[in-house]
Amino acid sequence: MDEFRDSVWELTLAGETRGWLTTSITVMRSFPFFWDKQENMWSQMHWLDGEHEFPEEDYAPGWYTVEELREGHFVTDDPRNGQETSFTATRVTGTERDQLWNQLNHGVIR
């Protein structure tokens, strides 16, 4: 799960950047055994026009968002046409990741 800890994913459609997905990993305690810890992932969409969606949670056993990103895509509603769309997802690294992480402000809704 390390590749999803405080990560930024560039989302493109037909080679055009449409936005970014930020991801972070947290630990939660699961029912019925609250002493058992389980990791979960929070992801948040940040569109090119500056709109930020509410964070969404992903966790075992499904790990739906994790699997999509590992396969190189992310499916969500495109705000340009309101239709479910599969975007190409590429993990951003290095100084570009650092700048985007600070700029996008993961977990905050504006």
CSV table of C-alpha atoms in Angstrom, one decimal:
chain,number,residue,atom,x,y,z
A,1,MET,CA,0.0,0.0,0.0
A,2,ASP,CA,3.0,2.3,0.1
A,3,GLU,CA,2.4,3.6,-3.4
A,4,PHE,CA,-0.9,5.1,-2.1
A,5,ARG,CA,0.5,6.9,1.0
A,6,ASP,CA,0.2,10.7,0.4
A,7,SER,CA,0.2,10.1,-3.4
A,8,VAL,CA,-0.9,12.2,-6.4
A,9,TRP,CA,-2.3,10.6,-9.6
A,10,GLU,CA,-2.6,12.6,-12.8
A,11,LEU,CA,-5.9,11.8,-14.6
A,12,THR,CA,-5.9,12.2,-18.3
A,13,LEU,CA,-8.4,11.6,-21.1
A,14,ALA,CA,-7.2,11.3,-24.7
A,15,GLY,CA,-3.8,12.7,-23.6
A,16,GLU,CA,-5.3,15.8,-21.9
A,17,THR,CA,-4.9,16.4,-18.2
A,18,ARG,CA,-8.3,16.6,-16.6
A,19,GLY,CA,-7.4,16.6,-12.9
A,20,TRP,CA,-5.7,14.8,-10.1
A,21,LEU,CA,-6.6,12.2,-7.5
A,22,THR,CA,-4.8,12.4,-4.2
A,23,THR,CA,-4.7,9.3,-1.9
A,24,SER,CA,-3.7,8.7,1.7
A,25,ILE,CA,-3.6,5.6,3.9
A,26,THR,CA,-5.0,5.6,7.5
A,27,VAL,CA,-5.5,2.9,10.1
A,28,MET,CA,-8.9,2.0,11.4
A,29,ARG,CA,-10.1,-0.5,14.0
A,30,SER,CA,-12.6,-3.0,12.6
A,31,PHE,CA,-15.7,-4.4,14.2
A,32,PRO,CA,-16.2,-6.8,16.0
A,33,PHE,CA,-12.5,-6.9,17.2
A,34,PHE,CA,-11.6,-3.3,17.8
A,35,TRP,CA,-8.0,-4.2,18.7
A,36,ASP,CA,-7.5,-5.4,15.1
A,37,LYS,CA,-6.1,-2.7,12.9
A,38,GLN,CA,-6.9,-2.5,9.2
A,39,GLU,CA,-5.6,0.0,6.7
A,40,ASN,CA,-7.9,1.9,4.5
A,41,MET,CA,-7.4,4.5,1.7
A,42,TRP,CA,-8.9,7.9,1.3
A,43,SER,CA,-9.0,9.4,-2.2
A,44,GLN,CA,-10.1,12.8,-3.3
A,45,MET,CA,-10.7,14.2,-6.8
A,46,HIS,CA,-9.3,17.6,-7.7
A,47,TRP,CA,-10.5,18.8,-11.1
A,48,LEU,CA,-8.6,21.1,-13.4
A,49,ASP,CA,-11.1,23.9,-12.9
A,50,GLY,CA,-10.3,24.0,-9.1
A,51,GLU,CA,-13.3,22.0,-7.9
A,52,HIS,CA,-12.5,19.5,-5.1
A,53,GLU,CA,-14.8,16.6,-4.4
A,54,PHE,CA,-15.4,15.0,-1.0
A,55,PRO,CA,-12.9,12.3,0.0
A,56,GLU,CA,-14.0,8.7,-0.6
A,57,GLU,CA,-12.9,5.6,1.4
A,58,ASP,CA,-11.6,2.4,0.0
A,59,TYR,CA,-10.8,-0.7,2.0
A,60,ALA,CA,-10.5,-4.5,2.0
A,61,PRO,CA,-11.8,-6.9,0.9
A,62,GLY,CA,-12.8,-5.0,-2.3
A,63,TRP,CA,-10.1,-2.3,-2.7
A,64,TYR,CA,-11.9,-1.1,-5.8
A,65,THR,CA,-10.0,2.2,-6.2
A,66,VAL,CA,-6.7,0.6,-5.4
A,67,GLU,CA,-7.2,-2.0,-8.1
A,68,GLU,CA,-8.3,0.6,-10.7
A,69,LEU,CA,-5.2,2.7,-10.0
A,70,ARG,CA,-2.9,-0.4,-10.2
A,71,GLU,CA,-4.4,-1.1,-13.6
A,72,GLY,CA,-3.6,2.4,-14.7
A,73,HIS,CA,-7.1,4.0,-14.7
A,74,PHE,CA,-9.7,5.6,-12.5
A,75,VAL,CA,-13.5,5.6,-13.2
A,76,THR,CA,-15.6,8.5,-12.0
A,77,ASP,CA,-18.3,10.9,-13.3
A,78,ASP,CA,-16.8,13.5,-15.7
A,79,PRO,CA,-18.1,16.9,-14.6
A,80,ARG,CA,-17.9,18.1,-18.3
A,81,ASN,CA,-20.7,15.7,-19.4
A,82,GLY,CA,-22.0,14.0,-16.2
A,83,GLN,CA,-21.2,10.6,-17.6
A,84,GLU,CA,-19.1,7.8,-15.9
A,85,THR,CA,-15.7,8.0,-17.6
A,86,SER,CA,-12.5,5.9,-17.3
A,87,PHE,CA,-9.5,8.2,-17.0
A,88,THR,CA,-5.9,7.1,-17.5
A,89,ALA,CA,-4.2,7.4,-14.1
A,90,THR,CA,-0.4,8.0,-13.8
A,91,ARG,CA,1.3,8.3,-10.4
A,92,VAL,CA,3.2,11.7,-10.0
A,93,THR,CA,6.6,11.5,-8.3
A,94,GLY,CA,9.4,13.8,-7.2
A,95,THR,CA,9.2,17.5,-6.8
A,96,GLU,CA,6.1,17.7,-9.1
A,97,ARG,CA,4.3,15.4,-6.6
A,98,ASP,CA,5.4,17.5,-3.7
A,99,GLN,CA,4.2,20.7,-5.3
A,100,LEU,CA,0.8,19.2,-6.3
A,101,TRP,CA,0.3,17.6,-2.8
A,102,ASN,CA,0.7,21.0,-1.2
A,103,GLN,CA,-1.4,22.8,-3.8
A,104,LEU,CA,-4.3,20.4,-3.8
A,105,ASN,CA,-4.6,20.2,0.0
A,106,HIS,CA,-5.8,16.6,0.3
A,107,GLY,CA,-8.8,16.1,2.6
A,108,VAL,CA,-10.0,19.8,2.5
A,109,ILE,CA,-13.1,20.8,0.7
A,110,ARG,CA,-13.2,24.4,-0.7
